[in-house]
Amino acid sequence: MSDNNALKNKVLHSLKWVALGRATTQTLRWVLTFWVIRILTPEDYGIVALADILFSLLMTIASTIAVSPLIQAKTLERSAISSYFGVTLSIYTLLFCCQYLLADTVAHLYNNAYVADVLKVNAWCFLLLALETVPTALLRRQMAFKKLALIAAVSNIVAAISTLLLAIYGYGFWALVYGEIIAIALRVTLLLIYHPAPCLPTFRVRDSLPLIRFGGLMSVFTLLWYVFIHLDIAIGGLLLSTAEIGIFTVALNFALMPQKKILPLIKEISFPAFSQIQDQPAKITHFIVKAQRLGLIFTLPIFWGLASVSDYLLPSIIGNKWDAAIIPTTLVLMLMPLRFSEELFQPAAKALGHINYLIVNTVYLIAFMSVALLSLHQFGATGLALAWVVGFPLAYIIVLSRYSKLFQFPLGTFVRSVGKIVSCGAIMVATVFLLKLYLTEINLINLFLLVGAGSVSYIISLLVLDRRTLVELKQAISSR
């Protein structure tokens, strides 16, 4: 078997297990999440969203520093693993102290005392997360995603049920906080039981200097990326009411649901896969362009399809009290294929060590989005969503041009290769909106009719306009 086929089969096997693990939990989690949204208020989600700005930032930086260098390294000695384990334990402890001490300052900034309480409670998660870093990184490096998928499925299901029960019993926003803690605690416990770290931590820093250098650059990129994806809540939290932030948070979370489930799955597998062929840039370029095209054929109908029926879908699943979230949800969903595309380039750039490239790209994204958010925030939650529609595409044009130079693919060829898929998506949206002229009543039957009509029109459009990509997709899935 050729190296290409061996890697492809390994990726497909990993993808199968990660997808299976996500699929078995996702339907249940979505149902429970919508149930929780019906129970809680915009203010509850606003409080957690404001606290999450700091918590998610520190947690994302920590996981990037701890996990990515161990996956990207060409060779990995036991002494380096042990040394880096000690380094990550120190970093996570420092982050625990940092969040706990900054909690009151953040709460004062947003004029909400509950934010401090939330931050002080979930700061303890860092001490738990420190224990899972090495086992998780080594399993991902080995592409042993079956075990990771099973552990994630169990912890996510238990956490989702716990969150719902806490919401039912009147815990308010604490239901969301405690649910996250339960998920982390159970995941770490199961991981340590079934795949403990292969060595004890040491603190000989020189044994892991290459890992520390890569982790340092990754932390800079992660910090900037976090600033970018949380600009809307950070700026809106300073200028808008908690209720407006809660409305936008629910809209954003709904719009991001497909991306949060699909893209991490792809990133989780593609980063170690690209790392294994980091000395073969031509092969990476081939896979990048192919992944963009095949990824778009799946994600475009999901995002644009949800956008076209959001005015029917949201009232049906989370109630009329969230009607104000319909327009922001629709706007963000229409933009999501571009954001998906941008993030899909990142694993390859990381695997090749081009972190500086990612840093510059993120600076462009921050600059454009900052101007858009500050210009449109006066329109409330809808203004924050509109800022994504206006600011992100302008930045994406620059970033895409830079990626085309980095990975050496013709920009015109790339645009033409995805243009037919975009046209099929536009036909789907037009079909749904035309049908809405006749199915004016908002109910589940009409919702299913709209979804069915949109799906059929998209598939027919692909068969007519882009049959080649469908054939390529079939070959990619069925070949061994």
C-alpha positions as MATLAB code, in Angstrom:
seq = 'MSDNNALKNKVLHSLKWVALGRATTQTLRWVLTFWVIRILTPEDYGIVALADILFSLLMTIASTIAVSPLIQAKTLERSAISSYFGVTLSIYTLLFCCQYLLADTVAHLYNNAYVADVLKVNAWCFLLLALETVPTALLRRQMAFKKLALIAAVSNIVAAISTLLLAIYGYGFWALVYGEIIAIALRVTLLLIYHPAPCLPTFRVRDSLPLIRFGGLMSVFTLLWYVFIHLDIAIGGLLLSTAEIGIFTVALNFALMPQKKILPLIKEISFPAFSQIQDQPAKITHFIVKAQRLGLIFTLPIFWGLASVSDYLLPSIIGNKWDAAIIPTTLVLMLMPLRFSEELFQPAAKALGHINYLIVNTVYLIAFMSVALLSLHQFGATGLALAWVVGFPLAYIIVLSRYSKLFQFPLGTFVRSVGKIVSCGAIMVATVFLLKLYLTEINLINLFLLVGAGSVSYIISLLVLDRRTLVELKQAISSR';
ca = [
       0.000    0.000    0.000;
       1.365    3.417   -0.946;
       2.084    6.084    1.640;
      -0.734    8.187    0.169;
      -3.282    5.412    0.577;
      -2.001    4.490    4.032;
      -2.384    8.052    5.265;
      -5.757    8.406    3.551;
      -7.092    5.217    5.162;
      -5.793    6.311    8.551;
      -7.484    9.683    8.171;
     -10.773    8.118    7.050;
     -10.684    5.623    9.928;
     -10.044    8.448   12.397;
     -12.740   10.561   10.785;
     -15.204    7.694   11.122;
     -14.639    7.354   14.854;
     -14.617   11.061   15.588;
     -17.756   11.526   13.490;
     -19.446    8.548   15.133;
     -18.623    9.858   18.605;
     -19.955   13.303   17.759;
     -23.040   11.963   15.979;
     -24.110    9.732   18.870;
     -24.081   12.652   21.274;
     -24.975   15.610   19.117;
     -28.667   14.994   18.562;
     -29.203   14.486   22.270;
     -27.113   17.525   23.169;
     -28.973   19.761   20.733;
     -32.336   18.653   22.086;
     -31.203   19.253   25.666;
     -29.572   22.580   24.759;
     -32.764   23.896   23.187;
     -34.677   22.717   26.242;
     -32.278   24.615   28.490;
     -32.633   27.751   26.333;
     -36.396   27.583   26.821;
     -35.907   27.548   30.592;
     -33.177   30.157   31.020;
     -33.326   33.880   30.210;
     -31.258   36.183   27.991;
     -29.688   37.608   31.177;
     -28.506   34.121   32.215;
     -26.752   33.611   28.881;
     -25.403   37.149   28.971;
     -23.690   36.592   32.343;
     -22.056   33.348   31.211;
     -21.011   34.900   27.890;
     -19.266   37.789   29.644;
     -17.459   35.457   32.051;
     -16.551   33.167   29.168;
     -14.500   35.900   27.505;
     -11.669   35.428   30.016;
     -12.216   31.735   30.789;
     -12.242   30.592   27.161;
      -9.262   32.778   26.333;
      -7.086   31.259   29.045;
      -8.323   27.736   28.373;
      -7.685   28.015   24.628;
      -4.177   29.372   25.144;
      -3.417   26.662   27.672;
      -4.582   23.783   25.482;
      -2.715   25.164   22.467;
       0.543   25.524   24.380;
       0.223   22.080   25.915;
      -1.084   19.952   23.037;
       0.023   21.380   19.666;
       3.832   21.152   20.130;
       3.618   17.480   21.107;
       1.628   16.721   17.944;
       3.689   18.820   15.522;
       7.154   17.591   16.611;
       8.824   15.285   14.067;
      10.414   13.186   16.822;
       9.492   13.002   20.479;
      11.836   11.712   23.182;
      10.604   10.540   26.560;
      12.727   13.167   28.324;
      11.093   15.908   26.236;
       7.611   14.611   27.085;
       8.432   14.524   30.791;
       9.946   18.002   30.737;
       7.068   19.493   28.778;
       4.586   17.837   31.134;
       6.187   19.784   33.989;
       6.075   22.996   31.967;
       2.359   22.593   31.210;
       1.522   21.852   34.846;
       3.202   25.114   35.799;
       1.360   27.027   33.057;
      -2.064   25.696   34.052;
      -1.428   26.533   37.703;
      -0.425   30.054   36.714;
      -3.593   30.437   34.632;
      -5.726   29.301   37.566;
      -4.210   32.027   39.715;
      -4.543   34.567   36.902;
      -8.277   33.989   36.379;
      -9.056   33.901   40.082;
      -7.264   37.196   40.708;
      -8.735   38.921   37.639;
     -12.320   37.863   38.337;
     -13.320   40.974   40.271;
     -11.676   43.281   37.724;
     -13.559   41.693   34.837;
     -16.837   41.870   36.774;
     -16.244   45.556   37.496;
     -15.465   46.191   33.832;
     -18.825   44.762   32.785;
     -20.653   46.063   35.872;
     -21.978   42.625   36.833;
     -20.993   41.015   40.143;
     -22.158   37.549   39.048;
     -19.370   37.462   36.466;
     -16.767   37.393   39.255;
     -18.534   34.495   40.991;
     -18.591   32.474   37.765;
     -14.918   33.125   37.025;
     -13.790   32.131   40.522;
     -15.694   28.863   40.329;
     -14.650   27.698   36.872;
     -11.020   28.750   37.480;
     -10.619   25.396   39.247;
     -11.054   23.672   35.887;
      -7.464   24.577   34.995;
      -6.108   22.318   37.719;
      -8.108   19.451   36.241;
      -7.211   20.209   32.637;
      -3.492   20.175   33.431;
      -3.689   16.426   34.004;
      -5.101   15.560   30.574;
      -2.693   17.478   28.351;
      -0.017   14.838   27.719;
      -2.367   11.830   27.331;
      -4.591   13.800   24.935;
      -1.670   15.048   22.826;
      -0.110   11.610   22.497;
      -3.406    9.990   21.512;
      -3.984   12.650   18.850;
      -0.407   12.267   17.605;
      -1.061    8.540   17.181;
      -4.449    9.374   15.598;
      -6.085    7.117   18.185;
      -9.381    8.924   17.912;
     -11.588    5.959   18.775;
     -10.669    6.140   22.451;
     -10.914    9.933   22.518;
     -14.330    9.807   20.822;
     -15.747    7.353   23.349;
     -14.495    9.369   26.322;
     -15.854   12.607   24.854;
     -19.234   11.005   24.140;
     -19.726    9.799   27.701;
     -18.617   13.057   29.337;
     -20.689   15.253   26.982;
     -23.879   13.251   27.450;
     -23.590   13.259   31.239;
     -22.820   16.988   31.237;
     -25.774   17.822   28.957;
     -28.208   15.900   31.152;
     -26.756   17.506   34.278;
     -27.126   20.999   32.788;
     -30.787   20.363   31.970;
     -31.551   19.015   35.450;
     -29.851   21.996   37.087;
     -31.821   24.388   34.866;
     -35.096   22.638   35.715;
     -34.351   22.900   39.433;
     -33.827   26.658   39.192;
     -30.041   27.082   39.177;
     -30.236   29.686   36.404;
     -26.907   30.548   34.821;
     -25.123   28.242   37.276;
     -26.599   25.312   35.333;
     -24.387   26.282   32.385;
     -21.324   26.764   34.588;
     -21.670   23.514   36.539;
     -22.460   21.594   33.353;
     -19.121   22.649   31.860;
     -17.267   21.670   35.037;
     -18.931   18.246   35.061;
     -17.919   17.661   31.423;
     -14.284   18.545   32.108;
     -14.026   16.572   35.364;
     -15.526   13.415   33.877;
     -13.426   13.628   30.698;
     -10.180   14.028   32.647;
     -11.075   11.191   35.014;
     -11.865    8.751   32.196;
      -8.728    9.734   30.295;
      -6.484    9.167   33.300;
      -8.092    5.796   33.959;
      -7.805    4.440   30.428;
      -4.678    6.221   29.122;
      -2.529    7.851   31.832;
       0.575    9.879   31.002;
       3.549    7.606   30.170;
       5.909    9.435   32.535;
       5.995   11.727   35.530;
       6.585   15.459   35.046;
      10.035   16.953   35.441;
      11.169   20.550   35.305;
      14.322   20.310   33.140;
      13.290   23.015   30.728;
      16.230   22.527   28.343;
      14.930   19.050   27.432;
      11.842   20.566   25.818;
      13.091   23.900   24.417;
      11.970   23.185   20.795;
       8.487   22.348   22.071;
       8.432   25.494   24.193;
       9.432   27.698   21.227;
       6.676   26.286   19.025;
       4.209   26.497   21.909;
       5.162   30.127   22.483;
       4.416   31.102   18.892;
       1.200   29.103   19.010;
       0.159   30.934   22.169;
       0.612   34.303   20.423;
      -1.521   33.146   17.510;
      -4.114   31.646   19.857;
      -4.323   34.858   21.858;
      -4.902   36.918   18.710;
      -7.395   34.387   17.334;
      -9.304   34.432   20.599;
      -9.432   38.224   20.504;
     -10.813   37.982   16.967;
     -13.611   35.495   17.645;
     -14.678   37.258   20.855;
     -14.534   40.823   19.590;
     -18.301   40.903   19.135;
     -19.106   39.965   22.750;
     -16.239   42.056   24.179;
     -17.194   45.250   22.341;
     -20.922   44.632   22.627;
     -20.614   43.921   26.347;
     -19.159   47.385   26.894;
     -21.711   49.220   24.759;
     -24.948   47.197   24.915;
     -27.255   45.828   27.612;
     -26.862   42.347   29.104;
     -30.149   41.300   27.472;
     -28.895   42.370   24.013;
     -25.702   40.389   24.586;
     -27.773   37.389   25.661;
     -29.846   37.594   22.468;
     -26.739   37.839   20.285;
     -25.056   34.997   22.217;
     -27.963   32.643   21.574;
     -28.028   33.690   17.901;
     -24.264   33.199   17.578;
     -24.299   29.851   19.381;
     -27.093   28.614   17.151;
     -25.259   29.753   14.031;
     -21.983   28.223   15.232;
     -23.464   24.838   16.176;
     -22.681   23.168   12.830;
     -19.210   24.709   12.712;
     -18.410   23.771   16.299;
     -19.248   20.162   15.561;
     -17.815   19.779   12.053;
     -14.682   21.941   12.023;
     -13.075   20.684   15.273;
     -13.578   17.171   13.921;
     -11.663   18.045   10.747;
      -8.984   20.063   12.549;
      -8.460   17.353   15.137;
      -7.595   14.860   12.421;
      -5.976   17.058    9.766;
      -3.330   18.638   12.042;
      -1.640   15.331   12.973;
      -2.159   14.076    9.407;
      -0.479   17.151    7.885;
       2.272   16.916   10.527;
       3.125   13.438    9.278;
       3.748   14.782    5.734;
       5.176   18.184    6.682;
       8.258   17.508    4.511;
       6.031   17.069    1.397;
       4.520   20.542    0.726;
       3.174   19.611   -2.740;
       1.096   16.823   -1.231;
      -0.204   19.167    1.464;
      -1.270   21.718   -1.168;
      -3.221   19.039   -3.035;
      -5.050   17.965    0.108;
      -5.762   21.568    1.151;
      -7.563   22.522   -2.055;
      -9.441   19.232   -2.113;
     -10.509   19.630    1.512;
     -11.785   23.146    0.824;
     -13.925   21.990   -2.076;
     -15.283   18.860   -0.404;
     -15.806   20.705    2.868;
     -17.827   23.419    1.152;
     -20.093   20.922   -0.574;
     -21.200   19.727    2.883;
     -21.164   22.920    4.916;
     -22.708   25.408    2.493;
     -26.147   23.728    2.410;
     -26.099   23.388    6.193;
     -25.311   27.035    6.931;
     -27.343   28.608    4.144;
     -30.132   26.089    4.580;
     -30.481   26.971    8.273;
     -30.308   30.670    7.418;
     -33.168   30.361    4.948;
     -35.488   28.702    7.517;
     -34.321   30.350   10.748;
     -37.558   32.365   10.993;
     -39.456   29.068   11.030;
     -36.934   27.047   13.023;
     -36.121   29.254   16.027;
     -39.718   29.874   17.182;
     -40.394   26.138   16.889;
     -37.496   24.975   19.046;
     -36.677   27.762   21.534;
     -39.926   29.730   21.731;
     -41.213   33.135   20.734;
     -39.362   34.970   23.509;
     -36.223   34.641   21.364;
     -37.737   36.174   18.200;
     -35.217   38.999   18.420;
     -32.472   36.441   17.695;
     -33.874   35.466   14.272;
     -32.282   38.229   12.171;
     -28.843   38.013   13.894;
     -28.900   34.237   13.478;
     -29.731   34.501    9.773;
     -26.987   37.044    9.109;
     -24.274   35.059   10.898;
     -25.314   31.796    9.218;
     -24.989   33.367    5.758;
     -21.413   34.380    6.608;
     -20.320   31.083    8.174;
     -19.086   29.280    5.006;
     -16.373   31.932    4.631;
     -15.304   31.575    8.249;
     -15.295   27.789    7.860;
     -13.067   28.122    4.800;
     -10.588   30.410    6.572;
     -10.236   28.092    9.552;
      -9.833   25.064    7.305;
      -6.502   26.464    6.055;
      -5.057   26.711    9.560;
      -4.098   23.073   10.353;
      -1.833   22.869    7.302;
      -0.122   26.151    8.137;
       0.458   24.935   11.696;
       1.816   21.579   10.532;
       4.327   23.339    8.268;
       5.357   25.639   11.117;
       4.086   28.858    9.477;
       2.696   30.313   12.695;
       3.923   33.823   11.816;
       1.737   33.654    8.711;
      -1.308   32.839   10.833;
      -0.494   35.685   13.220;
      -0.437   38.264   10.413;
      -3.680   36.892    8.949;
      -5.400   37.186   12.314;
      -4.256   40.787   12.701;
      -6.029   41.577    9.404;
      -9.195   39.888   10.661;
      -9.114   41.778   13.962;
      -8.597   45.128   12.241;
     -11.501   44.752    9.817;
     -13.890   43.301   12.402;
     -13.067   45.987   14.981;
     -13.996   48.760   12.572;
     -17.200   46.964   11.553;
     -18.304   46.276   15.151;
     -17.633   49.816   16.342;
     -19.491   51.197   13.323;
     -22.600   49.003   13.632;
     -23.000   48.223   17.352;
     -25.686   50.915   17.743;
     -28.123   48.537   15.996;
     -27.938   46.155   18.955;
     -27.669   42.397   18.498;
     -28.525   42.764   14.808;
     -25.716   45.299   14.417;
     -23.159   42.861   15.875;
     -24.283   40.201   13.390;
     -24.258   42.688   10.522;
     -20.650   43.561   11.405;
     -19.686   39.958   10.613;
     -21.390   40.174    7.211;
     -19.626   43.446    6.372;
     -16.201   43.111    7.982;
     -15.254   39.452    7.583;
     -15.589   39.098    3.773;
     -13.290   42.087    3.233;
     -10.627   40.562    5.465;
     -11.143   37.109    3.923;
     -10.160   38.417    0.475;
      -6.761   39.477    1.832;
      -6.261   36.315    3.868;
      -7.224   34.019    0.980;
      -4.706   35.791   -1.271;
      -1.985   35.189    1.325;
      -2.898   31.498    1.658;
      -2.760   31.083   -2.121;
       0.832   32.339   -2.087;
       1.812   30.247    0.924;
       0.425   26.973   -0.439;
       1.098   27.852   -4.093;
      -2.348   27.346   -5.580;
      -3.724   29.754   -8.235;
      -6.314   32.034   -6.672;
      -8.461   32.094   -9.814;
      -8.494   28.308  -10.020;
      -9.545   28.062   -6.393;
     -12.405   30.527   -6.843;
     -13.635   28.722   -9.956;
     -13.463   25.337   -8.211;
     -15.848   26.458   -5.460;
     -17.947   28.825   -7.587;
     -20.263   26.081   -8.856;
     -20.961   24.911   -5.298;
     -21.803   28.480   -4.263;
     -24.168   28.744   -7.229;
     -25.927   25.550   -6.121;
     -26.294   26.997   -2.631;
     -27.793   30.199   -4.032;
     -30.336   28.165   -6.005;
     -31.267   26.308   -2.819;
     -31.830   29.559   -0.875;
     -33.875   31.043   -3.715;
     -36.043   27.913   -3.827;
     -36.779   28.108   -0.105;
     -37.636   31.810   -0.180;
     -39.950   31.373   -3.179;
     -41.727   28.533   -1.417;
     -42.182   30.725    1.667;
     -44.490   32.944   -0.373;
     -46.996   30.074   -0.301;
     -46.136   28.409    3.054;
     -46.683   31.494    5.182;
     -47.806   29.784    8.387;
     -44.970   28.981   10.809;
     -45.306   25.347   11.885;
     -43.304   22.128   11.826;
     -45.001   20.745    8.710;
     -44.105   23.792    6.645;
     -40.601   23.760    8.138;
     -40.062   20.176    6.971;
     -41.442   21.021    3.531;
     -39.023   23.945    3.213;
     -36.059   21.841    4.322;
     -37.018   19.069    1.921;
     -37.453   21.427   -1.026;
     -34.135   23.128   -0.297;
     -32.294   19.801   -0.026;
     -33.749   18.476   -3.287;
     -32.952   21.680   -5.164;
     -29.352   21.650   -3.896;
     -28.765   18.032   -4.900;
     -30.310   18.529   -8.344;
     -28.216   21.668   -8.855;
     -25.042   19.754   -7.994;
     -25.941   16.961  -10.419;
     -26.423   19.507  -13.178;
     -23.647   22.026  -12.440;
     -20.913   20.145  -10.541;
     -21.182   16.404  -11.071;
     -17.362   16.112  -11.058;
     -17.102   17.114   -7.408;
     -19.798   14.594   -6.467;
     -17.839   11.857   -8.199;
     -14.660   12.957   -6.440;
     -16.479   12.918   -3.114;
     -17.771    9.406   -3.741;
     -14.285    8.188   -4.660;
     -12.758    9.796   -1.551;
     -15.232    8.060    0.736;
     -15.469    4.653   -0.915;
     -11.812    3.998   -1.857;
      -9.659    1.958    0.457;
];
